[in-house]
Amino acid sequence: MSPAVLMALALMQHEHHQMTPAPTPVQQAAPVDSHAGHDMSKMADPHAGHDMSAMAPPAVAATVPAVPSDHAAERFFDPALMASARAVLRQEHGGGRYWKVLADQAERRARDGYDASAFEGEGWLGDDFGKWVIKARGEHVDGHGWEHAELQALYARPIGPYFDLEAGLRQDLEHEGRTYAALGVEGLAPYWIETRATAFLSDRGDLSARIEAAHELRLTTRLILQSKLETHLAEGEGEAELGLRLRYEIRREFAPYVGILRQRSFGEAADLARLAGERTGETSLVFGVRTWF
């Protein structure tokens, strides 16, 4: 069947059908203005004639808040009353006297030349408001006797949450040792650095100072690496000592250690060492024990 015949049959099939045209979309009417035609010119401004210049801006606090202290409650309550409450709290939670004996270094120093034994420690007795402190240190060189040894008797009083002010006497124990007046501070500096700084005035009028800084890095719960820097300063001379000691705490109160120690002298002390044919610096391998009770 040809295409022309098919088209003729299709037209004959739809010639009686009435095709209703599609409705046209209704256009939405525009919104009506409810005030259209109203005369607004006769309405008065409710704020006309008001003097707005006298209205001041909101008040701003003129004082800077106080720096927070360790006693935050004193911002809201009487400081004297809170001090009394803290005194009662101390009494209820002990408030007694305490003591401690610490041998921070009891070690053997192996080095090129004469080996030595050294000790450094302290003991104290007191409470939160003050304590009596005894410090001892010294080094005994094989075949030469005491290189130096000293004993300090101090009274320490807190001057803040982390530092004590110490004052007292120091006595050198070697032959013809001198006596010194001692004044210094000791405490915990930021970043957990144990710090000591002490000035000494000898009975001959010589002024000197000693500064110590120590930090402990806890590698595990029992393995601790201590680094310590110590300097001795006097007129025209000085000495510096840097030590690294790795200790293992079998118990908190008992910890053997090994380490390395580097010492060096400067100024007149170095000149005297050169004249005596000695070196101005030396390195020691140390091993010992740290204990307290």
Short mmCIF file of C-alpha atoms in Angstrom, two decimals:
data_model
loop_
_atom_site.label_atom_id
_atom_site.label_comp_id
_atom_site.label_asym_id
_atom_site.label_seq_id
_atom_site.Cartn_x
_atom_site.Cartn_y
_atom_site.Cartn_z
CA MET A 1 0.00 0.00 0.00
CA SER A 2 1.37 3.35 -1.04
CA PRO A 3 1.97 6.25 1.46
CA ALA A 4 -0.65 8.40 -0.31
CA VAL A 5 -3.34 5.79 0.33
CA LEU A 6 -2.36 5.58 4.04
CA MET A 7 -2.62 9.36 4.48
CA ALA A 8 -6.06 9.39 2.82
CA LEU A 9 -7.30 6.69 5.21
CA ALA A 10 -5.96 8.66 8.25
CA LEU A 11 -7.79 11.85 7.20
CA MET A 12 -11.02 9.91 6.72
CA GLN A 13 -10.68 8.45 10.27
CA HIS A 14 -10.43 11.96 12.00
CA GLU A 15 -12.70 14.01 9.75
CA HIS A 16 -15.73 13.62 12.16
CA HIS A 17 -13.72 14.30 15.40
CA GLN A 18 -14.24 17.81 16.98
CA MET A 19 -10.87 19.07 18.39
CA THR A 20 -11.54 21.53 21.31
CA PRO A 21 -8.85 24.21 21.52
CA ALA A 22 -6.73 24.22 24.74
CA PRO A 23 -7.72 26.93 27.30
CA THR A 24 -5.45 29.92 27.52
CA PRO A 25 -3.67 30.43 30.91
CA VAL A 26 -5.34 32.92 33.27
CA GLN A 27 -3.17 35.92 34.04
CA GLN A 28 -2.68 36.62 37.79
CA ALA A 29 -4.05 39.97 38.88
CA ALA A 30 -1.57 42.53 40.36
CA PRO A 31 -1.84 43.13 44.20
CA VAL A 32 -4.08 45.96 45.20
CA ASP A 33 -2.54 48.78 47.27
CA SER A 34 -4.77 49.18 50.38
CA HIS A 35 -3.64 52.81 50.81
CA ALA A 36 -4.13 53.74 47.17
CA GLY A 37 -5.93 57.07 46.99
CA HIS A 38 -5.32 57.99 50.68
CA ASP A 39 -3.90 61.45 51.38
CA MET A 40 -0.90 60.81 53.74
CA SER A 41 0.36 64.41 53.69
CA LYS A 42 -1.76 65.46 56.72
CA MET A 43 -0.45 62.70 59.04
CA ALA A 44 1.98 64.13 61.65
CA ASP A 45 5.40 62.54 62.44
CA PRO A 46 5.08 61.08 66.00
CA HIS A 47 8.80 61.94 66.69
CA ALA A 48 8.64 65.46 65.28
CA GLY A 49 9.97 68.01 67.79
CA HIS A 50 11.69 65.44 70.01
CA ASP A 51 15.26 66.36 71.07
CA MET A 52 17.25 63.15 70.45
CA SER A 53 20.64 64.72 71.16
CA ALA A 54 20.24 64.28 74.93
CA MET A 55 19.97 60.51 74.61
CA ALA A 56 23.33 59.10 75.75
CA PRO A 57 24.77 55.88 74.31
CA PRO A 58 24.73 52.79 76.51
CA ALA A 59 27.21 53.01 79.37
CA VAL A 60 30.45 51.03 78.91
CA ALA A 61 32.39 49.68 81.86
CA ALA A 62 35.26 52.09 82.48
CA THR A 63 37.31 49.77 84.68
CA VAL A 64 39.31 46.77 83.46
CA PRO A 65 38.44 43.50 85.23
CA ALA A 66 41.01 42.43 87.75
CA VAL A 67 43.53 39.77 86.78
CA PRO A 68 42.32 36.36 87.99
CA SER A 69 44.22 35.08 91.00
CA ASP A 70 44.50 31.71 92.70
CA HIS A 71 41.64 32.73 94.99
CA ALA A 72 38.80 33.34 92.54
CA ALA A 73 36.18 33.40 95.29
CA GLU A 74 37.63 36.66 96.59
CA ARG A 75 36.02 38.40 93.62
CA PHE A 76 32.64 37.82 95.21
CA PHE A 77 33.36 37.44 98.95
CA ASP A 78 35.36 39.30 101.56
CA PRO A 79 39.09 38.35 101.16
CA ALA A 80 39.55 38.31 104.94
CA LEU A 81 36.63 35.94 105.30
CA MET A 82 38.01 33.67 102.56
CA ALA A 83 41.48 33.66 104.19
CA SER A 84 39.87 32.52 107.42
CA ALA A 85 38.01 29.79 105.53
CA ARG A 86 41.25 28.59 103.92
CA ALA A 87 42.90 28.43 107.34
CA VAL A 88 40.08 26.21 108.60
CA LEU A 89 40.38 24.06 105.48
CA ARG A 90 44.09 23.59 106.06
CA GLN A 91 43.45 22.51 109.62
CA GLU A 92 40.82 20.03 108.49
CA HIS A 93 43.12 18.57 105.81
CA GLY A 94 46.24 18.18 107.87
CA GLY A 95 48.02 21.48 108.34
CA GLY A 96 50.84 19.70 110.08
CA ARG A 97 54.56 19.56 109.63
CA TYR A 98 56.22 17.41 106.98
CA TRP A 99 59.75 16.38 106.13
CA LYS A 100 61.74 14.82 103.32
CA VAL A 101 65.28 13.64 102.71
CA LEU A 102 66.45 13.50 99.09
CA ALA A 103 69.75 12.24 97.68
CA ASP A 104 69.44 13.62 94.17
CA GLN A 105 72.92 12.49 93.16
CA ALA A 106 75.02 9.80 94.78
CA GLU A 107 77.28 8.83 91.93
CA ARG A 108 80.63 7.67 90.67
CA ARG A 109 82.32 9.77 87.97
CA ALA A 110 84.64 7.95 85.59
CA ARG A 111 86.82 10.20 83.46
CA ASP A 112 90.20 10.58 81.85
CA GLY A 113 92.54 10.93 84.82
CA TYR A 114 91.39 10.60 88.40
CA ASP A 115 87.91 9.29 88.98
CA ALA A 116 85.71 10.87 91.62
CA SER A 117 82.70 10.32 93.83
CA ALA A 118 80.05 13.02 94.19
CA PHE A 119 77.01 13.69 96.30
CA GLU A 120 74.21 16.25 96.23
CA GLY A 121 71.10 16.21 98.37
CA GLU A 122 68.91 18.00 100.86
CA GLY A 123 66.54 17.50 103.74
CA TRP A 124 63.77 19.78 104.96
CA LEU A 125 61.22 20.07 107.73
CA GLY A 126 58.27 22.45 107.76
CA ASP A 127 54.75 23.26 106.67
CA ASP A 128 53.02 25.28 103.97
CA PHE A 129 54.23 28.57 105.43
CA GLY A 130 57.92 27.84 105.86
CA LYS A 131 60.51 25.15 106.30
CA TRP A 132 64.07 24.61 107.47
CA VAL A 133 66.35 23.23 104.79
CA ILE A 134 69.75 21.54 104.96
CA LYS A 135 71.64 21.14 101.66
CA ALA A 136 74.89 19.27 101.11
CA ARG A 137 77.06 18.67 98.08
CA GLY A 138 80.63 17.74 97.31
CA GLU A 139 83.08 15.87 95.10
CA HIS A 140 85.92 13.65 96.34
CA VAL A 141 88.67 12.96 93.80
CA ASP A 142 90.61 9.73 94.12
CA GLY A 143 94.11 10.46 95.36
CA HIS A 144 93.44 14.18 95.91
CA GLY A 145 90.74 14.32 98.56
CA TRP A 146 87.79 16.70 98.53
CA GLU A 147 87.74 18.90 95.45
CA HIS A 148 84.98 20.87 97.11
CA ALA A 149 82.32 20.26 99.74
CA GLU A 150 79.75 22.50 101.31
CA LEU A 151 76.83 22.53 103.71
CA GLN A 152 73.97 25.02 103.70
CA ALA A 153 71.46 25.78 106.47
CA LEU A 154 68.50 27.79 105.13
CA TYR A 155 65.03 28.95 105.99
CA ALA A 156 62.59 28.89 103.06
CA ARG A 157 59.32 30.78 102.87
CA PRO A 158 56.88 30.75 99.93
CA ILE A 159 56.64 33.96 97.94
CA GLY A 160 54.10 32.60 95.47
CA PRO A 161 52.39 29.41 94.38
CA TYR A 162 55.57 28.00 92.83
CA PHE A 163 58.60 29.68 94.41
CA ASP A 164 60.27 29.90 97.82
CA LEU A 165 62.61 32.58 99.08
CA GLU A 166 65.59 31.09 100.87
CA ALA A 167 68.05 32.72 103.23
CA GLY A 168 70.76 31.31 105.48
CA LEU A 169 74.41 30.32 105.70
CA ARG A 170 76.76 28.20 103.63
CA GLN A 171 79.93 26.65 104.97
CA ASP A 172 82.67 25.20 102.76
CA LEU A 173 84.03 22.07 104.39
CA GLU A 174 87.41 21.79 102.75
CA HIS A 175 90.54 23.08 104.47
CA GLU A 176 90.31 26.80 105.25
CA GLY A 177 86.83 26.84 103.81
CA ARG A 178 84.89 30.07 103.85
CA THR A 179 81.55 30.99 105.34
CA TYR A 180 78.93 32.64 103.18
CA ALA A 181 75.61 34.39 103.63
CA ALA A 182 73.14 32.93 101.14
CA LEU A 183 70.01 34.44 99.62
CA GLY A 184 68.07 32.96 96.72
CA VAL A 185 64.89 31.59 95.22
CA GLU A 186 63.90 28.06 94.34
CA GLY A 187 60.82 26.77 92.58
CA LEU A 188 59.12 25.50 89.48
CA ALA A 189 59.38 27.76 86.43
CA PRO A 190 57.12 27.47 83.36
CA TYR A 191 57.56 24.33 81.23
CA TRP A 192 58.27 22.32 84.41
CA ILE A 193 61.81 23.58 84.87
CA GLU A 194 63.14 23.23 88.41
CA THR A 195 65.04 26.44 89.05
CA ARG A 196 67.45 27.63 91.73
CA ALA A 197 69.27 30.94 91.85
CA THR A 198 71.37 31.81 94.90
CA ALA A 199 73.74 34.65 95.66
CA PHE A 200 76.59 34.15 98.17
CA LEU A 201 78.57 36.76 100.11
CA SER A 202 81.68 35.34 101.77
CA ASP A 203 83.20 36.41 105.08
CA ARG A 204 85.93 38.07 103.01
CA GLY A 205 83.48 40.14 101.01
CA ASP A 206 83.55 38.07 97.83
CA LEU A 207 80.28 37.94 95.93
CA SER A 208 79.33 34.93 93.81
CA ALA A 209 76.23 33.28 92.43
CA ARG A 210 74.99 29.87 91.42
CA ILE A 211 72.16 29.24 88.94
CA GLU A 212 70.65 25.81 88.31
CA ALA A 213 67.94 24.64 85.91
CA ALA A 214 66.75 21.03 85.61
CA HIS A 215 64.06 19.37 83.52
CA GLU A 216 62.77 15.81 83.66
CA LEU A 217 61.38 14.09 80.57
CA ARG A 218 59.30 11.05 81.43
CA LEU A 219 59.94 8.55 78.62
CA THR A 220 57.82 5.85 80.26
CA THR A 221 56.16 5.54 83.63
CA ARG A 222 59.50 4.49 85.15
CA LEU A 223 62.19 5.66 82.71
CA ILE A 224 63.07 9.33 83.14
CA LEU A 225 65.69 11.49 81.42
CA GLN A 226 66.93 14.41 83.51
CA SER A 227 68.86 17.29 81.95
CA LYS A 228 70.53 19.78 84.25
CA LEU A 229 72.54 22.94 83.64
CA GLU A 230 74.46 24.57 86.45
CA THR A 231 76.66 27.65 86.46
CA HIS A 232 78.92 29.21 89.10
CA LEU A 233 79.71 32.86 88.62
CA ALA A 234 82.28 34.90 90.54
CA GLU A 235 84.42 37.91 89.91
CA GLY A 236 86.65 37.16 86.92
CA GLU A 237 85.86 33.45 86.74
CA GLY A 238 83.12 30.93 86.27
CA GLU A 239 82.28 27.28 85.83
CA ALA A 240 79.52 25.51 83.91
CA GLU A 241 78.26 21.96 84.18
CA LEU A 242 75.82 20.16 81.89
CA GLY A 243 74.55 16.70 82.82
CA LEU A 244 72.22 14.13 81.29
CA ARG A 245 71.09 11.30 83.57
CA LEU A 246 68.76 8.49 82.59
CA ARG A 247 67.20 6.77 85.60
CA TYR A 248 64.90 3.83 86.07
CA GLU A 249 62.54 4.04 89.03
CA ILE A 250 62.40 0.55 90.51
CA ARG A 251 60.33 2.31 93.11
CA ARG A 252 59.50 6.00 93.21
CA GLU A 253 61.86 6.27 96.15
CA PHE A 254 64.76 4.37 94.56
CA ALA A 255 66.13 4.84 91.05
CA PRO A 256 69.58 3.88 89.71
CA TYR A 257 70.84 5.92 86.78
CA VAL A 258 73.58 6.35 84.21
CA GLY A 259 74.57 9.50 82.40
CA ILE A 260 77.18 11.83 81.06
CA LEU A 261 78.56 15.01 82.56
CA ARG A 262 80.45 17.83 80.90
CA GLN A 263 82.29 20.42 83.02
CA ARG A 264 84.19 23.50 81.93
CA SER A 265 85.86 26.43 83.69
CA PHE A 266 86.30 30.00 82.48
CA GLY A 267 88.35 33.07 83.36
CA GLU A 268 90.86 32.87 86.20
CA ALA A 269 89.76 29.33 87.07
CA ALA A 270 90.70 28.24 83.56
CA ASP A 271 94.03 30.10 83.77
CA LEU A 272 94.90 28.36 87.05
CA ALA A 273 94.03 25.00 85.50
CA ARG A 274 96.32 25.66 82.54
CA LEU A 275 99.17 26.71 84.86
CA ALA A 276 98.72 23.47 86.79
CA GLY A 277 98.87 21.49 83.57
CA GLU A 278 95.24 20.54 83.80
CA ARG A 279 92.50 20.83 81.23
CA THR A 280 89.81 23.49 81.45
CA GLY A 281 87.09 21.04 80.57
CA GLU A 282 86.40 17.37 81.06
CA THR A 283 83.71 14.81 80.34
CA SER A 284 82.68 12.11 82.82
CA LEU A 285 80.61 8.98 82.55
CA VAL A 286 78.46 8.83 85.67
CA PHE A 287 76.44 6.11 87.33
CA GLY A 288 74.73 6.21 90.67
CA VAL A 289 71.43 6.18 92.49
CA ARG A 290 68.72 8.70 93.33
CA THR A 291 66.68 8.02 96.43
CA TRP A 292 64.37 9.80 98.85
CA PHE A 293 62.28 9.03 101.89
#
